[in-house]
Each structure stands twice: as C-alpha cells, then as structure tokens.
Coordinates of C-alpha atoms and ligand atoms in Angstrom, one line a residue:
M424 CA 39.8 35.3 25.7
S425 CA 38.9 31.6 25.1
T426 CA 41.7 29.3 24.7
L427 CA 39.3 26.7 23.1
S428 CA 37.3 27.3 19.8
I429 CA 35.0 24.8 18.2
A430 CA 33.1 25.4 15.1
G431 CA 31.3 23.8 12.1
Y432 CA 30.1 20.4 11.3
G433 CA 31.5 17.3 9.5
D434 CA 34.5 17.9 7.6
K435 CA 34.2 21.5 8.4
L436 CA 34.3 20.9 12.1
T437 CA 37.3 22.7 13.5
V438 CA 38.8 22.5 16.8
N439 CA 41.2 25.3 17.7
G440 CA 41.7 26.1 14.0
I441 CA 42.4 22.5 13.0
R442 CA 39.7 21.4 10.4
I443 CA 38.8 17.7 10.7
G444 CA 38.3 17.3 6.9
D445 CA 41.9 18.3 6.1
L446 CA 43.6 15.6 8.2
S447 CA 45.2 12.8 6.5
P448 CA 45.1 9.2 7.9
A449 CA 48.7 9.9 9.2
D450 CA 47.5 13.1 11.0
H451 CA 44.7 11.2 12.6
E452 CA 47.1 8.6 13.9
A453 CA 49.4 11.1 15.1
I454 CA 46.7 13.1 17.2
E455 CA 45.5 9.5 18.6
K456 CA 49.0 8.7 19.5
E457 CA 49.7 12.0 21.2
K458 CA 46.5 12.7 22.8
G459 CA 44.8 9.4 23.3
G460 CA 45.2 6.6 25.9
H461 CA 47.1 3.7 24.1
N462 CA 44.4 1.0 24.8
Y463 CA 43.6 0.4 21.1
K464 CA 45.8 -0.4 18.1
P465 CA 43.5 0.5 15.2
L466 CA 44.2 -0.9 11.8
E467 CA 46.8 1.2 10.1
D468 CA 46.3 3.7 7.3
V469 CA 42.5 3.8 7.2
V470 CA 40.0 6.4 8.8
V471 CA 36.3 5.8 8.6
S472 CA 34.5 8.9 7.3
H473 CA 30.9 8.0 7.2
V474 CA 28.6 5.1 6.1
R475 CA 27.5 4.4 2.5
N476 CA 24.8 1.9 3.4
S477 CA 23.8 -0.5 6.0
S478 CA 26.9 -2.7 5.4
T479 CA 29.4 -0.3 3.9
L480 CA 31.7 2.1 5.5
V481 CA 33.3 5.0 3.4
C482 CA 37.0 5.2 4.7
R483 CA 40.0 7.4 3.8
K484 CA 43.3 6.0 2.9
P485 CA 46.6 7.6 2.0
D486 CA 46.6 9.0 -1.6
P487 CA 49.3 7.1 -3.2
E488 CA 50.1 10.1 -5.5
K489 CA 50.1 13.0 -3.1
V490 CA 51.7 13.4 0.3
R491 CA 49.5 14.2 3.4
S492 CA 46.4 13.6 1.2
F493 CA 43.7 10.9 1.1
I494 CA 41.4 9.1 -1.2
E495 CA 38.0 7.6 -0.2
E496 CA 36.9 4.1 -0.6
D497 CA 34.1 1.9 0.2
L498 CA 34.7 -1.0 2.8
I499 CA 32.3 -3.8 3.3
D500 CA 31.8 -4.0 7.2
G501 CA 32.7 -7.6 8.1
L502 CA 32.7 -6.8 11.9
C503 CA 29.6 -4.3 12.4
C504 CA 31.1 -3.0 15.5
Y505 CA 31.5 -6.2 17.3
S506 CA 27.8 -7.0 16.6
A507 CA 26.5 -3.9 17.8
V508 CA 25.0 -3.0 14.4
N509 CA 22.9 -6.1 13.9
Q510 CA 20.1 -3.9 12.5
G511 CA 22.5 -2.2 9.9
Q512 CA 24.1 1.2 10.0
L513 CA 21.5 3.9 10.1
N514 CA 18.5 1.7 10.1
K515 CA 15.8 3.9 8.8
T516 CA 13.1 2.7 11.3
I517 CA 15.4 3.5 14.2
I518 CA 16.6 6.7 12.8
D519 CA 12.9 8.0 12.1
A520 CA 12.2 6.9 15.7
I521 CA 15.0 8.9 17.2
V522 CA 14.2 12.1 15.0
H523 CA 10.5 11.9 15.9
H524 CA 11.3 11.4 19.5
L525 CA 13.8 14.4 19.9
T526 CA 12.1 16.8 17.6
K527 CA 8.2 15.7 18.3
E528 CA 8.1 14.0 21.6
K529 CA 10.9 16.1 23.1
L530 CA 11.9 13.9 26.2
P531 CA 15.8 13.1 25.9
T532 CA 16.8 12.8 29.4
V533 CA 15.5 12.4 32.8
P534 CA 16.7 9.9 35.6
R535 CA 15.0 6.9 37.0
S536 CA 14.1 8.6 40.3
I537 CA 11.1 10.2 38.3
R538 CA 8.9 8.0 36.2
H539 CA 8.9 8.5 32.4
K540 CA 6.3 7.2 30.0
Y541 CA 8.8 5.3 27.5
M542 CA 10.2 3.0 30.3
S543 CA 6.9 1.0 30.1
A544 CA 7.4 0.7 26.4
F545 CA 10.8 -0.6 26.8
L546 CA 9.9 -3.1 29.6
L547 CA 6.9 -4.4 27.6
A548 CA 9.1 -4.9 24.5
S549 CA 12.0 -6.4 26.2
T550 CA 10.2 -8.7 28.3
A551 CA 8.1 -10.0 25.4
L552 CA 11.2 -10.5 23.4
T553 CA 13.3 -12.3 25.9
K554 CA 10.3 -14.2 27.6
M555 CA 11.7 -13.2 30.8
D556 CA 9.6 -11.9 33.8
R557 CA 11.7 -8.6 34.7
V558 CA 14.4 -6.4 33.0
I559 CA 16.7 -3.9 34.3
P560 CA 18.3 -1.4 31.8
K561 CA 22.0 -0.6 31.8
V562 CA 24.3 1.0 29.4
A563 CA 27.5 -0.9 28.2
G564 CA 27.6 -4.7 27.8
V565 CA 30.1 -5.1 30.7
E566 CA 27.5 -3.6 33.0
A567 CA 25.1 -6.4 32.0
A568 CA 27.7 -8.9 33.0
E569 CA 28.5 -7.0 36.2
L570 CA 24.8 -6.9 37.1
M571 CA 24.3 -10.6 36.5
F572 CA 27.2 -11.3 38.8
K573 CA 25.9 -9.1 41.7
T574 CA 22.4 -10.4 41.4
A575 CA 23.6 -14.1 41.3
R576 CA 25.7 -13.5 44.4
R577 CA 22.7 -11.9 46.2
W578 CA 20.5 -14.6 45.0
G579 CA 22.9 -17.1 46.5
Y580 CA 22.8 -15.6 49.9
Q581 CA 19.2 -14.6 50.2
V582 CA 17.6 -17.5 48.4
K583 CA 19.9 -20.4 48.0
G584 CA 21.4 -19.7 51.6
I585 CA 25.0 -19.7 50.9
P586 CA 26.9 -18.6 54.1
S587 CA 27.7 -14.8 53.8
G588 CA 30.8 -13.9 52.0
E589 CA 31.3 -17.4 50.6
A590 CA 29.3 -17.3 47.2
I591 CA 31.2 -18.6 44.2
I592 CA 30.6 -17.6 40.6
V593 CA 31.8 -20.0 37.9
G594 CA 33.1 -18.8 34.6
A595 CA 34.5 -20.6 31.4
K596 CA 38.1 -20.5 30.4
G597 CA 38.5 -18.2 27.4
N598 CA 35.7 -16.0 28.4
F599 CA 35.1 -12.4 27.6
H600 CA 32.6 -10.4 29.6
G601 CA 34.2 -6.8 29.2
R602 CA 36.7 -4.6 31.1
S603 CA 35.3 -3.9 34.6
M604 CA 37.3 -5.2 37.6
T605 CA 34.7 -8.1 37.8
A606 CA 35.0 -9.0 34.2
V607 CA 38.7 -9.0 34.1
S608 CA 38.7 -11.0 37.5
L609 CA 36.6 -13.7 35.6
S610 CA 39.0 -13.6 32.6
D611 CA 42.0 -15.8 32.1
D612 CA 43.6 -13.5 29.5
P613 CA 47.0 -12.3 31.0
E614 CA 46.9 -9.2 28.8
A615 CA 43.6 -8.2 30.3
K616 CA 44.7 -8.7 33.9
N617 CA 48.3 -7.7 34.1
D618 CA 49.0 -5.4 37.0
F619 CA 45.2 -4.6 37.4
G620 CA 45.0 -6.9 40.8
P621 CA 44.1 -7.6 43.4
F622 CA 41.0 -9.3 41.7
V623 CA 37.4 -10.0 42.8
P624 CA 37.5 -13.1 44.8
G625 CA 34.9 -15.9 44.7
I626 CA 35.6 -17.0 41.1
E627 CA 36.3 -20.5 39.6
L628 CA 36.8 -21.3 36.0
V629 CA 36.2 -24.5 34.0
P630 CA 37.1 -25.3 30.5
F631 CA 34.4 -24.2 28.1
N632 CA 32.3 -27.3 26.6
D633 CA 33.5 -29.5 29.2
V634 CA 30.5 -31.0 31.2
V635 CA 32.5 -33.3 33.2
A636 CA 34.7 -30.5 34.6
L637 CA 31.6 -28.5 35.4
E638 CA 29.9 -31.6 37.1
T639 CA 33.0 -32.3 39.0
L640 CA 33.3 -28.7 40.5
F641 CA 29.5 -28.6 41.2
R642 CA 29.9 -31.9 43.2
Q643 CA 32.9 -30.5 45.1
K644 CA 31.5 -26.8 45.8
G645 CA 27.8 -26.9 44.7
E646 CA 26.6 -25.7 47.9
R647 CA 28.5 -22.4 47.7
I648 CA 28.1 -21.9 43.7
A649 CA 25.6 -19.3 42.9
A650 CA 25.7 -19.2 39.2
Y651 CA 27.5 -20.5 36.1
L652 CA 28.1 -17.2 34.2
V653 CA 28.9 -17.9 30.7
E654 CA 28.6 -17.0 26.9
P655 CA 26.3 -19.4 24.8
I656 CA 29.0 -19.2 22.2
Q657 CA 32.3 -17.6 23.1
G658 CA 32.7 -14.7 20.8
E659 CA 36.1 -13.0 21.6
A660 CA 37.8 -16.4 22.2
G661 CA 37.4 -16.9 18.4
V662 CA 33.8 -18.0 17.9
I663 CA 33.9 -21.2 20.0
V664 CA 30.6 -23.1 19.3
P665 CA 30.0 -25.8 21.9
D666 CA 28.8 -29.3 21.2
E667 CA 25.1 -29.5 20.3
D668 CA 24.1 -31.3 23.6
Y669 CA 26.3 -29.3 25.9
W670 CA 23.8 -26.7 26.8
T671 CA 21.0 -29.2 27.7
K672 CA 23.5 -31.0 30.0
V673 CA 24.4 -27.7 31.5
A674 CA 21.0 -26.6 32.3
K675 CA 20.3 -30.1 33.8
L676 CA 23.2 -29.8 36.0
C677 CA 22.3 -26.3 37.0
K678 CA 18.8 -27.4 38.0
E679 CA 20.1 -30.3 40.0
Y680 CA 22.6 -28.4 42.0
N681 CA 20.3 -25.4 42.4
I682 CA 22.9 -23.1 40.5
L683 CA 21.8 -20.2 38.3
L684 CA 22.6 -20.4 34.6
A685 CA 23.5 -16.8 33.8
M686 CA 24.1 -16.3 30.3
D687 CA 26.1 -13.4 28.7
E688 CA 24.2 -13.0 25.3
V689 CA 25.6 -9.4 24.8
Q690 CA 27.4 -10.6 21.4
T691 CA 25.2 -13.6 20.7
G692 CA 21.8 -11.9 21.2
F693 CA 19.6 -10.0 18.9
G694 CA 19.4 -12.3 15.9
R695 CA 23.2 -12.8 15.5
T696 CA 23.3 -16.5 15.7
G697 CA 20.1 -17.2 13.9
A698 CA 17.7 -17.1 16.8
H699 CA 16.5 -13.9 18.7
F700 CA 19.1 -15.4 21.4
A701 CA 21.6 -18.0 21.1
H702 CA 20.2 -20.2 24.1
Q703 CA 17.0 -20.6 22.0
I704 CA 18.8 -22.5 19.4
Y705 CA 19.8 -25.1 22.0
G706 CA 16.2 -25.4 23.4
I707 CA 17.1 -24.1 27.1
K708 CA 16.3 -21.0 29.1
P709 CA 19.0 -19.3 31.3
D710 CA 17.7 -18.1 34.7
I711 CA 19.3 -14.7 34.2
M712 CA 20.5 -13.1 30.8
G713 CA 22.7 -10.2 29.8
C714 CA 22.1 -8.2 26.5
G715 CA 23.9 -5.3 25.0
K716 CA 25.5 -4.3 21.8
A717 CA 22.5 -4.5 19.2
A718 CA 20.1 -3.9 22.0
G719 CA 20.8 -0.2 21.2
G720 CA 20.4 -0.6 17.4
G721 CA 23.8 0.3 16.4
I722 CA 23.1 3.9 17.6
L723 CA 23.2 4.1 21.4
P724 CA 24.9 2.1 24.2
V725 CA 22.0 0.1 25.6
S726 CA 22.4 -3.0 27.6
F727 CA 19.9 -4.8 30.1
V728 CA 19.7 -7.9 32.1
A729 CA 16.6 -9.9 31.9
G730 CA 15.5 -12.8 34.2
R731 CA 13.1 -14.8 36.2
D732 CA 11.0 -13.1 38.9
D733 CA 12.6 -14.8 41.9
V734 CA 16.1 -14.0 40.7
M735 CA 15.7 -10.4 39.7
G736 CA 13.5 -10.0 42.7
V737 CA 16.6 -9.8 45.0
L738 CA 17.3 -6.3 43.8
T739 CA 15.9 -3.5 45.9
P740 CA 15.8 0.2 45.6
G741 CA 19.2 1.6 46.5
S742 CA 21.0 -1.6 45.7
E743 CA 21.2 -1.0 41.9
G744 CA 20.9 1.7 39.4
S745 CA 22.4 3.7 36.6
T746 CA 22.1 7.4 35.5
F747 CA 21.6 6.5 31.8
G748 CA 20.2 3.2 32.2
G749 CA 16.7 3.1 30.5
Y750 CA 16.6 7.0 30.2
P751 CA 14.0 8.1 27.6
L752 CA 16.0 8.2 24.5
A753 CA 17.7 5.0 25.2
S754 CA 14.3 3.2 25.9
V755 CA 12.9 4.4 22.8
V756 CA 15.9 3.3 20.7
S757 CA 15.9 0.0 22.2
V758 CA 12.1 -0.5 21.5
F759 CA 12.8 0.3 17.9
A760 CA 16.0 -1.9 17.8
I761 CA 13.6 -4.8 18.9
K762 CA 11.0 -3.8 16.4
V763 CA 13.5 -4.0 13.7
L764 CA 15.0 -7.4 15.0
V765 CA 11.6 -9.0 14.8
E766 CA 9.7 -7.2 11.9
E767 CA 13.0 -7.3 9.5
K768 CA 13.4 -11.0 10.3
L769 CA 17.0 -10.4 11.1
A770 CA 17.6 -13.8 12.6
E771 CA 16.2 -15.3 9.7
N772 CA 18.6 -13.6 7.4
A773 CA 21.4 -14.4 9.8
I774 CA 20.5 -18.2 9.0
L775 CA 20.3 -17.7 5.2
R776 CA 23.4 -15.4 4.8
G777 CA 25.5 -17.3 7.6
S778 CA 25.1 -20.6 5.8
Q779 CA 26.3 -19.0 2.5
L780 CA 29.2 -17.6 4.2
L781 CA 30.0 -21.0 6.1
E782 CA 29.8 -22.8 2.6
H783 CA 32.1 -20.4 1.3
F784 CA 34.5 -21.0 4.2
N785 CA 34.3 -24.8 3.8
N786 CA 35.2 -24.3 0.1
L787 CA 38.2 -22.4 0.9
K788 CA 39.3 -24.9 3.7
S789 CA 39.2 -27.6 0.9
K790 CA 41.1 -25.4 -1.4
F791 CA 43.5 -24.4 1.2
P792 CA 43.9 -27.3 3.6
D793 CA 47.4 -26.3 4.6
K794 CA 46.3 -22.7 5.5
I795 CA 42.8 -22.9 6.9
K796 CA 42.6 -25.1 10.1
E797 CA 39.1 -24.8 11.0
V798 CA 35.8 -23.1 10.1
R799 CA 33.3 -22.1 12.9
G800 CA 30.0 -20.6 13.3
K801 CA 26.3 -20.1 14.0
G802 CA 24.2 -17.7 12.0
L803 CA 26.4 -14.8 11.1
L804 CA 28.7 -15.2 13.9
T805 CA 31.5 -16.9 11.9
A806 CA 35.3 -17.4 11.9
F807 CA 37.9 -19.2 10.2
E808 CA 41.1 -20.2 12.0
M809 CA 44.4 -20.5 10.2
F810 CA 47.4 -22.4 11.0
D811 CA 49.3 -20.7 13.8
E812 CA 52.3 -19.7 11.8
P813 CA 53.9 -16.3 11.6
K814 CA 53.0 -16.5 7.8
F815 CA 49.3 -16.7 8.7
D816 CA 49.3 -13.9 11.3
G817 CA 45.7 -12.7 11.8
H818 CA 46.6 -9.0 11.8
K819 CA 48.4 -9.4 8.6
V820 CA 45.3 -10.9 7.2
S821 CA 43.1 -8.1 8.3
L822 CA 45.5 -5.6 6.7
E823 CA 45.4 -7.5 3.4
L824 CA 41.6 -7.7 3.6
L825 CA 41.4 -4.0 3.8
K826 CA 43.3 -3.7 0.6
Q827 CA 40.5 -6.1 -0.8
N828 CA 38.1 -3.5 0.7
V829 CA 36.7 -5.6 3.3
Y830 CA 37.1 -4.8 7.1
A831 CA 37.4 -7.8 9.3
K832 CA 39.6 -8.1 12.4
E833 CA 41.6 -11.0 14.0
T834 CA 40.0 -12.2 17.5
H835 CA 43.1 -14.1 18.3
K836 CA 46.5 -14.5 16.6
S837 CA 45.3 -16.6 13.7
T838 CA 41.5 -16.4 13.7
I839 CA 39.4 -14.0 11.7
R840 CA 35.7 -13.4 12.8
I841 CA 33.3 -12.4 10.2
A842 CA 30.2 -11.0 11.7
P843 CA 28.6 -8.5 9.5
S844 CA 25.2 -6.6 9.9
L845 CA 22.2 -8.9 9.8
T846 CA 21.0 -7.0 6.9
I847 CA 23.8 -7.9 4.6
N848 CA 22.7 -9.3 1.2
A849 CA 24.0 -12.2 -0.9
V850 CA 26.2 -10.2 -3.3
Q851 CA 28.1 -8.5 -0.3
I852 CA 28.6 -12.0 1.4
D853 CA 30.1 -13.3 -2.1
Q854 CA 32.3 -10.1 -2.1
I855 CA 33.6 -10.8 1.3
A856 CA 34.2 -14.5 0.5
G857 CA 36.0 -13.4 -2.7
A858 CA 38.3 -11.1 -0.9
I859 CA 39.2 -13.6 1.6
Q860 CA 40.0 -16.0 -1.1
N861 CA 42.3 -13.6 -2.8
V862 CA 44.0 -12.9 0.4
I863 CA 44.4 -16.5 1.6
G864 CA 45.6 -17.5 -1.9
S865 CA 48.3 -14.8 -1.9
L866 CA 49.8 -15.9 1.5
Ligands
LIG1516 C1 29.9 -11.5 25.5 C2 30.4 -10.2 25.8 N1 30.2 -9.7 27.0 C3 30.4 -8.2 27.4 C4 31.0 -7.6 26.5 C5 31.4 -6.0 26.9 O1 30.5 -5.2 26.3 P1 31.0 -3.7 26.2 O2 32.2 -3.4 25.5 O3 29.7 -3.1 25.5 O4 31.1 -3.3 27.6 C6 31.3 -7.9 25.2 C7 32.1 -7.2 24.3 O5 32.7 -7.6 23.3 C8 31.1 -9.4 24.9 O6 31.4 -9.8 23.7

C-alpha cells in the first residue's frame, strides 16, 4: 500500500489527507517550520492564495473572530517578486502563449544537445532587445552572474593574456549577485558568508560609486583584472543609485585598462528603471551583461548572459551548459516576456509611475523629516530609508504596511524598497503612498 497520497487541485489539493484549503496561516507556518529549511523568514500571519489582478495578491490572514480560521484580503504587491513580475501577474499575452505552446505546439522539454526551433526565436528576440551579439540562456539570476564571472576569467586568459590562474574579478562593496559560492565569495555581507568558506579566490572589492578607488585598483593591478562585475544600481543594498556621471567614467576606465565591464542587470533590467536596461539610461554599454527575473515574464525562471562576440566567443562546447537553460517552453516564455516589455511600453510606465511614487516619497520626507532620512530611485525601483533607530525598524514597517494591505519588504534594517509590477496604475500608486503615509505617521 502506498504511504503517500496526493489528490485534487487548488484548495481541494490534499497531501496524505491534509487538505491545503483547510490550513490556517498558523498551520502553514507550523509546517514550514517543521518541514522546511529555515533559510527564509516570511512575514508573519499572511499566506498568499492567488492573484486578483496584475498587481494585487489575495492573501489569507487569521480570522480575528474564529480560532484556526482565516479571512481573505487583497494586498497591493509592492515588490513583485523582487522584480521578477515586471509584466504583471498572469500577463495575458504570456499566458496565451504558454497555453498555445503546451496544448497546440506541444514541445515542452528537450535538451540543448538536440536543436529545437524555439531557440532561434529566443536568440533573435534577446539579441535584438539587448543589442548584443550573442546570448546564452540559463535559469536563475545567480547563474547569469556565475557565467559572467567564468566568461570574464576565460577572456582574461585567452584574449587579454593574464598569466594562468592569476585573473582578478573586481566587485562592488554591498553587492548582491545571488547565493552560489561565487556570488557569496563576491559578497561582503557577513550573514551571506558565515561558515560557507573557503571562498572563490581572485576577487577584489571597491566601494560602489567611487571612481577614484576603482582607478587606484586598476592602476595597481589592472594587468591581472579581467572584469568589473557590478550592478548598475544596487538593488538589495537598498536601491543605491550612483552619481549620474559614474558609469561614463567607469566605462572609460575599463576601456583604458582593457578590463571588461560586466553588468548584472538581473534586477534592474527589463524596464524596471525606466529603460529596457539600466545602463542605457547612462549612455554606456557593458561588454557582457546578465539578465534574469522578468526575463521569464513572472512565470518561469529564465536568465541569460548577453555579450559582445569576442567576449562570448571564448565559450566552447563542453565548457558551459544547463539542462533547462533555453529549453523550448522557457524560450517561448522569454520571447513573449520581451514582446510584452516592448509592446506594452513597460519602461515608459516605469518612468511615469516611478516619478509619481518618488513625488509621494519626497512629500512624505518633507512631512516627516525626523523619520525619513533619504528617498532613492530610478523608474519603479524605489526606496525610502528611515533613520536607523529601533523605532523605525524596517521589518516592523513591513508588518504595519501589511495591515494597510500593501506588501513591501525591508532590504536593510531601515530601508523599504517599493518595486511593483510595471503595469501598475496611478490609483494603485496613490494607494501604496497612502498606506506608507499612515504607517510612517503612526510610528
Ligand atoms: C542583481 C542580482 N543578481 C542576481 C540575483 C540572483 O537571482 P536569483 O535569485 O534568481 O538567483 C539577484 C536577486 O535578487 C539580484 O538582485
């Protein structure tokens, strides 16, 4: 007799007789605590059930009247899965394409060792969008960072002529590139690194937005430096926007010292900051770039590395690959994620709604000068930082915002990032700002 039974769908889904729709928020928390790894600490007392529309989540909260029961409420999504859902939840164009692909075209999965016809569509769309020569598909954002790192090292040896085993990759302090060993080796966040060593060697960090520090390092060690691998705007660090002229100066330095500019656009790409890619705002072009998150249209994990011919050209068969990188369904999803980005003019909406949100933030800063320390953002990648006192604890603010039916999350202790889907409308932006005003006012 089988010891495992799974039946039904949705709320009627049962696993070993436990019906998912009957579980209260406390039950879900208990199961996660008992059966899951403890690598996340989700906001207390809410469980997302489904989506109402492109920017609204329906969540379950404990019923104040009845024990072990829940009520459902709408939440405006101010985070959109860390910018993975730029196209909005269940974007119709993408969903139609997936349904058509699976039910009519019928080609979900084959590996890269046999050619499939949707790879051509993906390569044509992604090179046209990025204005790059070559693209390699991967799955998670961290893999795009990892592949940029490897490619830059190999380019350093084979093209630049760095002595074998001596290549240096430069990163920026406060960076976030994901959770692989290479990404945490690049990180300077003690929580991300503690007891995971020994780390990948050949890494140097400079302060972000400091051209002098970068030039000093290039002068000292430029012959061995293969790349400066960096986010155009640091997302996880709390939406750190560099000086307007930083990137033109960096691009010039990289050219002068024959060092690759490798940009991690996993979070800033796909319209988020008001251009298809953030580097375009600054009028520069990286030599190699990593994308992820919204490259999968908020449906599938899709990432890719795009770059110049001579840089990407160092990769050869056998040196790099991925079972699910660019499989047929992912290729189709990404093509339609790109179509929506372009045709629905998501970058333009990011500029419009982002400036509306930043205006609200600036008004709040004037109203609460003793509470809000700084307001930052580009397009719809925005944040406000509070004075770093226990009273203005970011986690507490996130919990209070939930009570106002807005989902947002602190990036650092006292910084709250607001980065909703790029399909968000003016009314929803006003609702987010109203909720923030209520919470900040009550602190
Ligand atoms: C800039 C940047 N790079 C890489 C990643 C890692 O992406 P993933 O979590 O999909 O591996 C993230 C995730 O937040 C990111 O912001």
